[in-house]
Coordinates of C-alpha atoms in Angstrom, one line a residue:
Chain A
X108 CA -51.4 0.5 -12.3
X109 CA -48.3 0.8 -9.9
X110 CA -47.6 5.2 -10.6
X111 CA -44.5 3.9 -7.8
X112 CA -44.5 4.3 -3.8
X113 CA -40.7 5.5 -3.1
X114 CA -37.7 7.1 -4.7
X115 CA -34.5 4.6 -3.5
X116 CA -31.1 6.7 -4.6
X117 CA -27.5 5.0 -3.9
X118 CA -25.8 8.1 -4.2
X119 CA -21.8 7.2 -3.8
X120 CA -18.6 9.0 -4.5
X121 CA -18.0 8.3 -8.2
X122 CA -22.0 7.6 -9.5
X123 CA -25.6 8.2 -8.4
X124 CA -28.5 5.3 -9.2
X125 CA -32.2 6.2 -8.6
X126 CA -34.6 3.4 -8.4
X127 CA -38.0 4.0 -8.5
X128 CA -39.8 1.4 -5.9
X129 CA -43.4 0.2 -6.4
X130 CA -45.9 -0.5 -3.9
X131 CA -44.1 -3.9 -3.1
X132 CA -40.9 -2.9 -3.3
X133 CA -40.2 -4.4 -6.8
X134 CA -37.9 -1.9 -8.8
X135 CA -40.0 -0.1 -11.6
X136 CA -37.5 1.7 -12.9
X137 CA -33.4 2.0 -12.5
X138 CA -31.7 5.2 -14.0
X139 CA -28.3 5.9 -13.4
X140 CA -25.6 9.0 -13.9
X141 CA -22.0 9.9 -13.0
X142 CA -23.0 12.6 -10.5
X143 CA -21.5 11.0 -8.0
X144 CA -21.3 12.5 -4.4
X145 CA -16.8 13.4 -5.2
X146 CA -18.1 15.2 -8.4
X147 CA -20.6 17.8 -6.2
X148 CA -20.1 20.9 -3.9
X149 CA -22.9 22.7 -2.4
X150 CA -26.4 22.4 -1.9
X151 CA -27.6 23.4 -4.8
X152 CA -25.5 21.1 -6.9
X153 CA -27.0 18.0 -5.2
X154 CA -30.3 19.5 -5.5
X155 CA -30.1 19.7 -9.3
X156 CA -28.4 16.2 -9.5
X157 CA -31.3 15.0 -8.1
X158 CA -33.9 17.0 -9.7
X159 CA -32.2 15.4 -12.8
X160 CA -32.1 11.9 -12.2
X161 CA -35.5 11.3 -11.2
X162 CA -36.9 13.9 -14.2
X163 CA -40.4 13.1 -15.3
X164 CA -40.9 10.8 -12.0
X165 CA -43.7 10.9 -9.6
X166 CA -43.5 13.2 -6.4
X167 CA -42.7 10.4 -3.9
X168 CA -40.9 10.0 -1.0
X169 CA -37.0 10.0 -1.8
X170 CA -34.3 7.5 0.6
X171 CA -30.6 8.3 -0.3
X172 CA -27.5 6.1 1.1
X173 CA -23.6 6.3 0.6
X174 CA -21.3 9.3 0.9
X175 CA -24.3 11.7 -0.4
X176 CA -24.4 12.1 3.4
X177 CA -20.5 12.4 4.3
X178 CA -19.3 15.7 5.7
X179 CA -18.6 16.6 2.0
X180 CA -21.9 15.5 0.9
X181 CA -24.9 17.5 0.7
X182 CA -25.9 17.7 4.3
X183 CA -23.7 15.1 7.2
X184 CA -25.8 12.6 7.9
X185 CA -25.0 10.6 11.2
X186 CA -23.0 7.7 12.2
X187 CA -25.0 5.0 14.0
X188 CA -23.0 2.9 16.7
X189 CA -22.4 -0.5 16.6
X190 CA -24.1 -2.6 17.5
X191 CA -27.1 -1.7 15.2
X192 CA -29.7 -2.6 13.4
X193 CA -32.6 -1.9 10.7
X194 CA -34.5 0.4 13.5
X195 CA -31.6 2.2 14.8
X196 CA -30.5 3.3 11.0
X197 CA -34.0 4.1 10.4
X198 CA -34.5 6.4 14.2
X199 CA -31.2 8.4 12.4
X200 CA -32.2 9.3 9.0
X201 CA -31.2 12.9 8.4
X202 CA -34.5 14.5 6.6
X203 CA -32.9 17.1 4.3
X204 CA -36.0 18.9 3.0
X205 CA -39.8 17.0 3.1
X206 CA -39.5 14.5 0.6
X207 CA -35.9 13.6 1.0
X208 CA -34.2 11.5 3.5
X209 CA -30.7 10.4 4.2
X210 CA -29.9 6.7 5.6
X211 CA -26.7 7.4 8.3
X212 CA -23.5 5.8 8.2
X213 CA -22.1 3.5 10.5
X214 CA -19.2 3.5 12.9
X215 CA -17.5 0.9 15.0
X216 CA -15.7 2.6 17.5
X217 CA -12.8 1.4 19.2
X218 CA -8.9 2.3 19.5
X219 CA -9.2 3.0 15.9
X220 CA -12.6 3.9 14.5
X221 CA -14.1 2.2 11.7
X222 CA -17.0 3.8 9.3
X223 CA -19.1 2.8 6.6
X224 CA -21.5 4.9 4.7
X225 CA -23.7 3.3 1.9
X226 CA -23.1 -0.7 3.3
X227 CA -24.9 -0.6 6.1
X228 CA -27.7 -0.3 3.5
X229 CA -26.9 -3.0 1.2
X230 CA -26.3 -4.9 4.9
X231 CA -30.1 -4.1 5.6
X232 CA -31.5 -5.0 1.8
X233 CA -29.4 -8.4 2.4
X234 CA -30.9 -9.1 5.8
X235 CA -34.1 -8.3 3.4
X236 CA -33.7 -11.2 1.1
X237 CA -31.6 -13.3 2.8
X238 CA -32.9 -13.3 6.4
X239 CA -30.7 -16.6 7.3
X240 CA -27.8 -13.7 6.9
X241 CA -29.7 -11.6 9.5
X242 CA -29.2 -14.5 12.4
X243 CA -25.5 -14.7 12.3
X244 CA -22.8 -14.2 9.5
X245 CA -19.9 -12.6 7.8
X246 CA -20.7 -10.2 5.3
X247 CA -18.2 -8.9 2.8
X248 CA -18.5 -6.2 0.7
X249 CA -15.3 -6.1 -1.8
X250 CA -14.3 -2.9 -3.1
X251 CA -11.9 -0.1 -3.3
X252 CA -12.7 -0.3 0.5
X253 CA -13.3 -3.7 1.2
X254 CA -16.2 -3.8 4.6
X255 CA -16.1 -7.2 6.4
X256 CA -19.1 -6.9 9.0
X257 CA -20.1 -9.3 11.7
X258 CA -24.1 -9.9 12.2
X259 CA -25.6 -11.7 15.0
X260 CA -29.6 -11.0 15.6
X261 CA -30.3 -8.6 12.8
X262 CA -27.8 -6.1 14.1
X263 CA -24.3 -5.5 13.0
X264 CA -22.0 -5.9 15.9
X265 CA -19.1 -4.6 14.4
X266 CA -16.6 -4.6 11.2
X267 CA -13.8 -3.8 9.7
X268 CA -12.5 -2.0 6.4
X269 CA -9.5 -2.8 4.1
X270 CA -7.8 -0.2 1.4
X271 CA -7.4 -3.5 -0.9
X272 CA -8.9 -1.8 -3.9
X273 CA -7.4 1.4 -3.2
X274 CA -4.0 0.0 -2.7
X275 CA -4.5 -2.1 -6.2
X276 CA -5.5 1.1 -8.2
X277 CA -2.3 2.7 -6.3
X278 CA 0.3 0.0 -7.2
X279 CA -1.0 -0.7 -10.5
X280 CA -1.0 2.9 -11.6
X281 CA 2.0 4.8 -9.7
X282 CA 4.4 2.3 -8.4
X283 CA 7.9 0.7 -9.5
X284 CA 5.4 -2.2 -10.2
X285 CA 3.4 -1.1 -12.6
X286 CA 6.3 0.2 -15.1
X287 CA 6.8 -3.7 -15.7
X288 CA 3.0 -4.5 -16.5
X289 CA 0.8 -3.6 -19.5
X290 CA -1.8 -0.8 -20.2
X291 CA -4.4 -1.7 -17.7
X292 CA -7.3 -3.7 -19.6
X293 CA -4.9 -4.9 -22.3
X294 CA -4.9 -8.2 -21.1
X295 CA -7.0 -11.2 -20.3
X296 CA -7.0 -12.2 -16.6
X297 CA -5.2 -15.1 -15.4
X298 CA -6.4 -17.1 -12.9
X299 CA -3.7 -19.1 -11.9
X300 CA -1.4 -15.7 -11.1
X301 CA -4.6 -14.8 -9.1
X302 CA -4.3 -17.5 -7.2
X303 CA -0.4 -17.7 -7.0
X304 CA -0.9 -14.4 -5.5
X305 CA -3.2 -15.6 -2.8
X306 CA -1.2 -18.2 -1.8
X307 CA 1.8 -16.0 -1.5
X308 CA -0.5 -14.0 0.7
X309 CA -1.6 -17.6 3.0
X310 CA 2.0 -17.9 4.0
X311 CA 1.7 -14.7 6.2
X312 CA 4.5 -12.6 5.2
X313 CA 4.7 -8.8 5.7
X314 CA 2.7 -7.0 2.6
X315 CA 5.1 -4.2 2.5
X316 CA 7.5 -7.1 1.6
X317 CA 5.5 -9.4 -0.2
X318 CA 4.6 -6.6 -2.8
X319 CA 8.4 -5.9 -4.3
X320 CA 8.1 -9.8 -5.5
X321 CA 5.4 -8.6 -8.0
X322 CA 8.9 -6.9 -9.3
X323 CA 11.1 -9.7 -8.8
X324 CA 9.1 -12.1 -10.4
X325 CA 8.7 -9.8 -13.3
X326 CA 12.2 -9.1 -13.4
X327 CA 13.3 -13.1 -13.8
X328 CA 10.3 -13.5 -15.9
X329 CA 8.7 -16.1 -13.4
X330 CA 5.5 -14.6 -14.6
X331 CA 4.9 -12.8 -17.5
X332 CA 3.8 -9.2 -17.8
X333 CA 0.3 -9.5 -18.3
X334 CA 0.6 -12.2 -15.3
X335 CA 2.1 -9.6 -13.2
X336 CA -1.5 -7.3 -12.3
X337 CA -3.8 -10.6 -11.3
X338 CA -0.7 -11.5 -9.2
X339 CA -1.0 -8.4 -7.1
X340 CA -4.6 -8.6 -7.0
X341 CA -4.1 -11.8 -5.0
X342 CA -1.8 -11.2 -3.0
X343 CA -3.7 -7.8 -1.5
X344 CA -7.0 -10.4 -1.8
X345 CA -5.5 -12.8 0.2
X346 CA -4.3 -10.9 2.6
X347 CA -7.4 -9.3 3.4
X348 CA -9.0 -12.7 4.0
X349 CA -5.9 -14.5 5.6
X350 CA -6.2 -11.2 8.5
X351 CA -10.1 -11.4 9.0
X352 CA -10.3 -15.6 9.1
X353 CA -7.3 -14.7 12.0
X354 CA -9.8 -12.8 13.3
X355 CA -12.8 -15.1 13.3
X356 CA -13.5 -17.8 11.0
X357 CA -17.3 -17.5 10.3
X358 CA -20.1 -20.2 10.2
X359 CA -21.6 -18.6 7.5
X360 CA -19.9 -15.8 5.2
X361 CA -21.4 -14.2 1.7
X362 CA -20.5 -11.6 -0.6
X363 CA -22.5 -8.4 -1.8
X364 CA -21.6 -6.1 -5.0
X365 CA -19.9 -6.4 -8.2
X366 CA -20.4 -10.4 -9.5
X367 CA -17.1 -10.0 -11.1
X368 CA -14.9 -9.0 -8.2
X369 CA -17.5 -11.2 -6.2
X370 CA -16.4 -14.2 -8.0
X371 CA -12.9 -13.2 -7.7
X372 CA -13.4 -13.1 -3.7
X373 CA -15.2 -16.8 -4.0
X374 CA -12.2 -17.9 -5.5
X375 CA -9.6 -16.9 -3.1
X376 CA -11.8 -17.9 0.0
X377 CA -11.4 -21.4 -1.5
X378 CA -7.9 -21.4 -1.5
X379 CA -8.5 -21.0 2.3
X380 CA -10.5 -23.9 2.5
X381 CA -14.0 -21.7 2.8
X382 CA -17.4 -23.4 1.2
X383 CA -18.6 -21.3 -2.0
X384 CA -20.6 -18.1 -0.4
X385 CA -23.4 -17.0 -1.2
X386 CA -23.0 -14.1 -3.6
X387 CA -25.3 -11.2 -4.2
X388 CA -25.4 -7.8 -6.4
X389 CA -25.7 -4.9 -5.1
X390 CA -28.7 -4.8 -2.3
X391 CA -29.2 -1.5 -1.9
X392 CA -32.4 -1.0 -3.6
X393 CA -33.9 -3.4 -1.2
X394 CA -32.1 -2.0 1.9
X395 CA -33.7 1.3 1.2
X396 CA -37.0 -0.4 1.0
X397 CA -36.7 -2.2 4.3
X398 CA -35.6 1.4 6.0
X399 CA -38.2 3.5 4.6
X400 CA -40.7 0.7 5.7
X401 CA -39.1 1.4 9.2
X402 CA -39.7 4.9 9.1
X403 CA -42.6 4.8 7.4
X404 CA -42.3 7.3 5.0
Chain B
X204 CA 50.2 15.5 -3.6
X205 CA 47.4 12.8 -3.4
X206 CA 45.8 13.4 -7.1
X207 CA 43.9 10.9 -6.4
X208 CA 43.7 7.0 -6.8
X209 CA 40.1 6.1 -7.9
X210 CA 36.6 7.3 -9.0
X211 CA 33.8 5.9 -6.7
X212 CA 30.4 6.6 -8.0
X213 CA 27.6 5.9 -6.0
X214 CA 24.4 6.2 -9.3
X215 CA 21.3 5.7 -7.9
X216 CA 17.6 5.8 -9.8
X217 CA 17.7 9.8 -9.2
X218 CA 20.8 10.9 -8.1
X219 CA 24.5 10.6 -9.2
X220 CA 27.3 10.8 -6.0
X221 CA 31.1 11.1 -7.5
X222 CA 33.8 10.5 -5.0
X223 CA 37.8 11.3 -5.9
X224 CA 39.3 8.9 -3.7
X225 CA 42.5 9.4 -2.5
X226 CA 45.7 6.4 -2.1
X227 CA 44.3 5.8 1.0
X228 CA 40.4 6.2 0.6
X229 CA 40.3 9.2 1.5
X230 CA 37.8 11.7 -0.2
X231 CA 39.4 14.3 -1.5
X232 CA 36.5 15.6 -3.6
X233 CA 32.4 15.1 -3.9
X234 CA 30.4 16.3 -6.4
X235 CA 26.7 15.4 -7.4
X236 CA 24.7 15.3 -10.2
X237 CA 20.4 15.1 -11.0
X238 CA 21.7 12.5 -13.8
X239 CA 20.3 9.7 -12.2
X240 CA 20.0 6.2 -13.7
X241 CA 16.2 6.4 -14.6
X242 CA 16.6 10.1 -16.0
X243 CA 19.1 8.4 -18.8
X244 CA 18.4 6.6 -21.4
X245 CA 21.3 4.8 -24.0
X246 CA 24.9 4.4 -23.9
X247 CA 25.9 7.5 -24.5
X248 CA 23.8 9.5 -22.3
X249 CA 25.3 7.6 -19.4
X250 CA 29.0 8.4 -20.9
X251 CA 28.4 11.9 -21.4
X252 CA 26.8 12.0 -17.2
X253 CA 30.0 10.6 -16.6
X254 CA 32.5 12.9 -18.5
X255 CA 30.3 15.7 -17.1
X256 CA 30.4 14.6 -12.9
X257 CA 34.2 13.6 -13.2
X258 CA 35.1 16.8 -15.5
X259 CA 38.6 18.2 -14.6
X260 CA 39.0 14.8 -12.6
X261 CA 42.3 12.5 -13.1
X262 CA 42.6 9.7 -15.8
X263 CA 41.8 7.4 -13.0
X264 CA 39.9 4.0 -12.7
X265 CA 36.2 4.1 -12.0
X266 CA 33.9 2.1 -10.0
X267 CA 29.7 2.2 -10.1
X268 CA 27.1 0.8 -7.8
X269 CA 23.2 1.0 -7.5
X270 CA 20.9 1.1 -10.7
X271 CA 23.5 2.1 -13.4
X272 CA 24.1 -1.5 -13.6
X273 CA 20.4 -1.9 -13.7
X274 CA 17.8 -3.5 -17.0
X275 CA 17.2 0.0 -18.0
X276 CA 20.7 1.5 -17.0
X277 CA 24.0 1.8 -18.5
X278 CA 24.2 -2.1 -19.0
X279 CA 23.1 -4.9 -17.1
X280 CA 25.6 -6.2 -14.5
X281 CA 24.6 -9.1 -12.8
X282 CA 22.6 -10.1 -9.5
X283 CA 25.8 -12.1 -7.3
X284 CA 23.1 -14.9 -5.6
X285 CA 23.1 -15.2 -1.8
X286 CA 25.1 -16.0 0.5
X287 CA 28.2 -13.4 -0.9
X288 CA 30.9 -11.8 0.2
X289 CA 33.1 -8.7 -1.1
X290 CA 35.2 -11.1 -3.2
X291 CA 32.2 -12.6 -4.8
X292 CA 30.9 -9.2 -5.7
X293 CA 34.4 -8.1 -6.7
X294 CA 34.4 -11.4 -8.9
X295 CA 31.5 -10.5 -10.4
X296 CA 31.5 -6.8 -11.6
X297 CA 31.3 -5.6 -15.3
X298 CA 33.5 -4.0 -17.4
X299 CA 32.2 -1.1 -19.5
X300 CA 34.9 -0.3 -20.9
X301 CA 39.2 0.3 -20.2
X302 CA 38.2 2.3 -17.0
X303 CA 34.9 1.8 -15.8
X304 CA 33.1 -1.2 -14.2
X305 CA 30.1 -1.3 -12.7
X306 CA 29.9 -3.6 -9.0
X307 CA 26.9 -6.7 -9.5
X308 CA 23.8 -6.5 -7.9
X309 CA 22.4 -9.2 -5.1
X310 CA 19.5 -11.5 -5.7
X311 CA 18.3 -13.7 -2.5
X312 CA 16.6 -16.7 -4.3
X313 CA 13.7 -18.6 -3.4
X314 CA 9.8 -18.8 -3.9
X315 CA 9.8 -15.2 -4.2
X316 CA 13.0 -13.9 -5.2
X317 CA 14.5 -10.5 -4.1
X318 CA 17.3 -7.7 -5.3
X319 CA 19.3 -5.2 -4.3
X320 CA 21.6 -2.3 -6.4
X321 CA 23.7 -0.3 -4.3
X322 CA 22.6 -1.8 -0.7
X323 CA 25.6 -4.1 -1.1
X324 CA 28.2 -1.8 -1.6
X325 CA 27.1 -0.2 1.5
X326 CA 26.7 -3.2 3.3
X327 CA 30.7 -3.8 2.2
X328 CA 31.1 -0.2 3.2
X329 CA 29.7 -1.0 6.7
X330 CA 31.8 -4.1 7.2
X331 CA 35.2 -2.0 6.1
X332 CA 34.2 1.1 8.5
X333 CA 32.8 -0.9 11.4
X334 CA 34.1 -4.8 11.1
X335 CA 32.5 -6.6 14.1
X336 CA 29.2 -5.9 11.4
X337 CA 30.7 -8.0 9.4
X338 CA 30.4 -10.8 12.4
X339 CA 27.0 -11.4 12.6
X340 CA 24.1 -8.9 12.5
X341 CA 21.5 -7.2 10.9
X342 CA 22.0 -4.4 8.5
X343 CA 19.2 -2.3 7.9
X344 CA 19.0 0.4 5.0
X345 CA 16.1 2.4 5.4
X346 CA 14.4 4.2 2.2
X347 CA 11.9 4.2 -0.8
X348 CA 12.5 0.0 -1.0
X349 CA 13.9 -0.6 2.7
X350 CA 16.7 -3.8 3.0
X351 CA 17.0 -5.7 5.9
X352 CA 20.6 -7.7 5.2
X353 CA 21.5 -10.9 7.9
X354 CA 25.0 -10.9 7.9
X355 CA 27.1 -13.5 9.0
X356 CA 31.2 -14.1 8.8
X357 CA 31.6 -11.5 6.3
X358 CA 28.7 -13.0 4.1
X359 CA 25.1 -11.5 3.2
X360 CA 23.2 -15.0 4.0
X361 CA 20.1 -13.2 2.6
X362 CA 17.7 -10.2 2.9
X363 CA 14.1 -8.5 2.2
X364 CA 13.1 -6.0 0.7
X365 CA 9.8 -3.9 1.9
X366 CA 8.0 -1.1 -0.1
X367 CA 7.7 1.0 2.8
X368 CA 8.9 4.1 1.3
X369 CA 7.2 3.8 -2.0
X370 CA 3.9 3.1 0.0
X371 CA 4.3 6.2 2.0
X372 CA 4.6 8.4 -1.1
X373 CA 1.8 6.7 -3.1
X374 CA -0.7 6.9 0.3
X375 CA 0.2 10.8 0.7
X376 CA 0.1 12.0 -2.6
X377 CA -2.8 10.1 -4.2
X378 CA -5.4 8.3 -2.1
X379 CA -8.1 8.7 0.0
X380 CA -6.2 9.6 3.2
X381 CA -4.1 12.4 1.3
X382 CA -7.1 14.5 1.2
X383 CA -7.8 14.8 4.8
X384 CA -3.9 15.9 5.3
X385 CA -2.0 19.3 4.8
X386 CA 0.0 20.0 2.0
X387 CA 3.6 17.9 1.7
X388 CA 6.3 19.9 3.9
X389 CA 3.8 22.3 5.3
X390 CA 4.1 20.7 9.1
X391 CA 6.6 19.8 11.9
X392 CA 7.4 16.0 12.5
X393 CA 5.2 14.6 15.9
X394 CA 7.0 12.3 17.0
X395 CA 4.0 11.5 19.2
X396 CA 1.9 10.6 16.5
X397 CA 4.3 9.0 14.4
X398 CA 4.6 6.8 17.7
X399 CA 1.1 6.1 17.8
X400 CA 1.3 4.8 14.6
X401 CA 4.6 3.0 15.7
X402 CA 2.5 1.4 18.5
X403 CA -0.5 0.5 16.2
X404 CA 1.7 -1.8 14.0
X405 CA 2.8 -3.7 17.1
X406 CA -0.6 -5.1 17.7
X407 CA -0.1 -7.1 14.5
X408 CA -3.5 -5.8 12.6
X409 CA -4.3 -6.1 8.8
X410 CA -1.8 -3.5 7.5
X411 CA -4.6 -2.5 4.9
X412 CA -7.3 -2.2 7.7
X413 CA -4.9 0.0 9.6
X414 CA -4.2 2.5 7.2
X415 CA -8.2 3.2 7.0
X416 CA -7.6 4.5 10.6
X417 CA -5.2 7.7 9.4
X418 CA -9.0 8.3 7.6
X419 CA -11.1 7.7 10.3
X420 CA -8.9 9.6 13.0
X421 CA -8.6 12.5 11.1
X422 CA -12.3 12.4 10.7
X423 CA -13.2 12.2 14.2
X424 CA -10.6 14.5 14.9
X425 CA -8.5 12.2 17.2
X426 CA -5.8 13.4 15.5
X427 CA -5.2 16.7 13.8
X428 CA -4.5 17.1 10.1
X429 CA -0.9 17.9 10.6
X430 CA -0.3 14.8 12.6
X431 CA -1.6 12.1 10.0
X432 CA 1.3 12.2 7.7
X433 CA 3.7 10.7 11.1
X434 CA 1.0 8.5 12.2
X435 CA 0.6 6.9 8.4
X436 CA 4.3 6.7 8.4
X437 CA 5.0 4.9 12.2
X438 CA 2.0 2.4 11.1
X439 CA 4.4 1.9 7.5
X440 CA 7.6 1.5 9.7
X441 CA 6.3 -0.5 12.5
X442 CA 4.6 -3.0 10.4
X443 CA 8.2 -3.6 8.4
X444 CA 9.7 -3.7 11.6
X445 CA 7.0 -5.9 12.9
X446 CA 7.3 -8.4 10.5
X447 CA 11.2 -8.4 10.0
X448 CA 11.6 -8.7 14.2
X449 CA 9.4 -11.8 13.8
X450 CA 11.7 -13.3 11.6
X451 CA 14.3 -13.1 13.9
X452 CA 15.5 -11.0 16.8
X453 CA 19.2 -9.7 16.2
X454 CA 21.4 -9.4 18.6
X455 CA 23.5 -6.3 16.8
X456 CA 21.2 -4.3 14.4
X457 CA 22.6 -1.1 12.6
X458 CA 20.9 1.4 10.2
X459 CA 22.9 3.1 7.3
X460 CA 21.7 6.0 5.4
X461 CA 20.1 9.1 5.6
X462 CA 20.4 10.2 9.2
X463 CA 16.9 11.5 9.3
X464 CA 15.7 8.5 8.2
X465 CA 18.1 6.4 10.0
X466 CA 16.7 8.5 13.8
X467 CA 13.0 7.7 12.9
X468 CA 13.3 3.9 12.5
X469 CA 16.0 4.4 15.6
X470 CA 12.8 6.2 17.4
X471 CA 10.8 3.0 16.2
X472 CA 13.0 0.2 17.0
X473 CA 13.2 1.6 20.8
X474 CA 9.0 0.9 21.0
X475 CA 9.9 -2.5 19.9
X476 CA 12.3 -3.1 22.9
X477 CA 15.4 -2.7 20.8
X478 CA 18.6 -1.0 22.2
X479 CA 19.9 2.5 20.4
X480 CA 21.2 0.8 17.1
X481 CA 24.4 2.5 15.4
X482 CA 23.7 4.2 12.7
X483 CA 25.8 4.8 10.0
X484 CA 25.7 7.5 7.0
X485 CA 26.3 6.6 3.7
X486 CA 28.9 3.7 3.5
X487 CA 29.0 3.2 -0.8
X488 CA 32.2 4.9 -1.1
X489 CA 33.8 3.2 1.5
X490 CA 32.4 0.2 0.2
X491 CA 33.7 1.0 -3.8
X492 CA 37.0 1.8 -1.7
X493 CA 36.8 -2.0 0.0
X494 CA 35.8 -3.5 -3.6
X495 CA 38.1 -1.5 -5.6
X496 CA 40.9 -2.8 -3.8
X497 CA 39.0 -6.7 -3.9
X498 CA 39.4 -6.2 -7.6
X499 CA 43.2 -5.0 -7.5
X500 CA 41.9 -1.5 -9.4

């Protein structure tokens, strides 16, 4: 019987999942809890988080990604440079005590840095099962901030982050805009506003600007209220894709994470006259594999 | 004596201005009041904001602009459509009731429609105090929803509205790049950072990528805590300034409102190649002075 080989934890801001890896990789067993990196101080803190979550398990080898290792983490893992790849992220683990290991971050460095900590990862467990992806693509991770990374010969060569989920949760809760929309989740979404949004966003008009029409359009009841948030979400969508197809349109492009906000991306990249892209969930369980197989742990 | 020969009242979302205007415009008297349009709600809380700011005042005439004529303010005056003049806005502005009336709004139409409450009496305040303005140029009226009014022969031929001020606020009080900064007021203005933002937005980048970097520079400490606020808010101003130049360059551009605000995009504009714009202060009671008279008040 399989008693497990490693102890994979995605450990982000807001939540923490433990997976417990058999001697293949396959995922034995998935637990999951709201002690997320944000909600921790101190040492000790993460220590009983994690003493928690993996209760009852065997004494393995543990591999932890995402902002458990940022500088208000539990201990600062590392930035690797771009260009890198599975080896280089594995050569910079931070080992934090003898069974547990931390994956480092990325940075692309330039006249304004870029970082990533936890995608990189989910970059590796997609090179894993995918390895077409690992030869040359566009990889986009969608989320409160959105990572678009570039791959060519199993190494990311560089990327770039967008505040588009941020700047949604921002606008939709605080703004001017969101006194004229609903409770959030009161609503069904609308696909066509979605899409209005995006192609609001394809004309290339300034952001700052294109925003206040959520209001406007609101205001002369051109959409209705419960039109007005899947509206928004388009036109920050789109925007994010119109900038990065400026910047290169890719051969080959898919999406990892969330299959709802995955599916929301698929639909605006149509709009902009991209084929469907492959879409997976999150593929950080098998990232971790691939980099503790690399480091041999 | 000049006892005065109209009320000019300037009622903004937050603020109330009341100007005793003398037979020649003059003001002979200010006074101000918190009692702004979104702290009120019915009829008679308005009136009794009224009676209370023009208490011990003459039996004269009164004249409103900005969001007391607004959905949720006193009562809705209308949007005048682009392209307008002062008589068109005279034309159109409510009557309340035997002495006060409340100037319209503008509304620029088209695929994504925009509005303005106030901006247009100061844009007829402009053209009264300085009327080669009124010729041909490009007003700009800096703030929490920033205009930017073509003007041409005494007509507003259209305008845009950017959220530049709102997006400031909601980035430094609630998101992820408000944590890495000191608190609100605590630091002096760097003009060197702010232009370093300033110069950012002039590469023509994803605004939503580029706010990331107020993260990541703070993080690798390539700018110090105190700095980030100016940096975040020359990357806000030069991507609205960005966008609008691209539009179309003006030959005469001037800025009304609060002289602060007024020297920063003035510092801003001057990275862009633009000569020293004039800038003007407030301009609304000149303008409910010019409209006043329009009306035959």
């Amino acid at each position: 019987m399989d008693g497990g080989r490693l102890i994979a934890l995605d450990w982000g801001s807001t939540r923490l999942r433990a997976f417990l890896l058999g001697a293949d990789g396959t995922v034995l067993a998935t637990r999951q809890s709201e002690q997320g990196a944000s909600t921790l101080a101190g040492a000790d803190a993460f220590a009983q988080a994690l003493a928690a979550v993996t209760d009852g398990w065997p004494e393995l080898q543990m591999l932890a990604c995402g902002m458990v290792g940022s500088q208000h983490g539990w201990r600062e893992a590392p930035y690797a440079p771009c260009p890198a790849d599975a080896a280089a992220l594995a050569r910079q683990a931070l080992q934090v005590d003898a069974r547990f290991w931390i994956v480092p971050g990325l940075m692309h460095d330039g006249a304004q840095p870029d970082v990533m900590r936890g995608e990189e990862t989910q970059i590796v467990g997609a090179f894993a099962l995918h390895p077409e992806l690992a030869e040359q693509a566009c990889l986009v991770l969608p989320g409160t901030h959105s990572k678009w990374a570039r791959v060519k010969a199993g190494r990311v060569t560089g990327f770039a982050t967008h505040m588009t989920g941020e700047l949604y949760a921002l606008l939709r809760q605080h703004s001017v805009l969101a006194r004229l929309m609903p409770a959030d989740g009161s609503s069904a979404p609308s696909s066509q506003a979605f899409l209005a949004g995006v192609d609001a966003a394809r004309k290339d008009g300034a952001l700052s600007h294109q925003l206040f029409a959520v209001r406007t359009l609101g205001l002369f009841k051109r959409l209705a209220a419960e039109q007005l948030p899947d509206y928004l979400s388009g036109l920050l969508i789109g925007h994010e894709i119109a900038n990065e197809l400026k910047a290169a349109t890719p051969e080959r492009l898919a999406l990892i994470g969330d299959p709802a906000l995955c599916a929301r991306y698929a639909l605006a990249l149509g709009r902009f006259g991209m084929d469907e892209p492959l879409q997976l969930d999150n593929t950080a369980p098998a990232g971790l594999w691939r980099l503790a197989q690399t480091m041999g742990l």
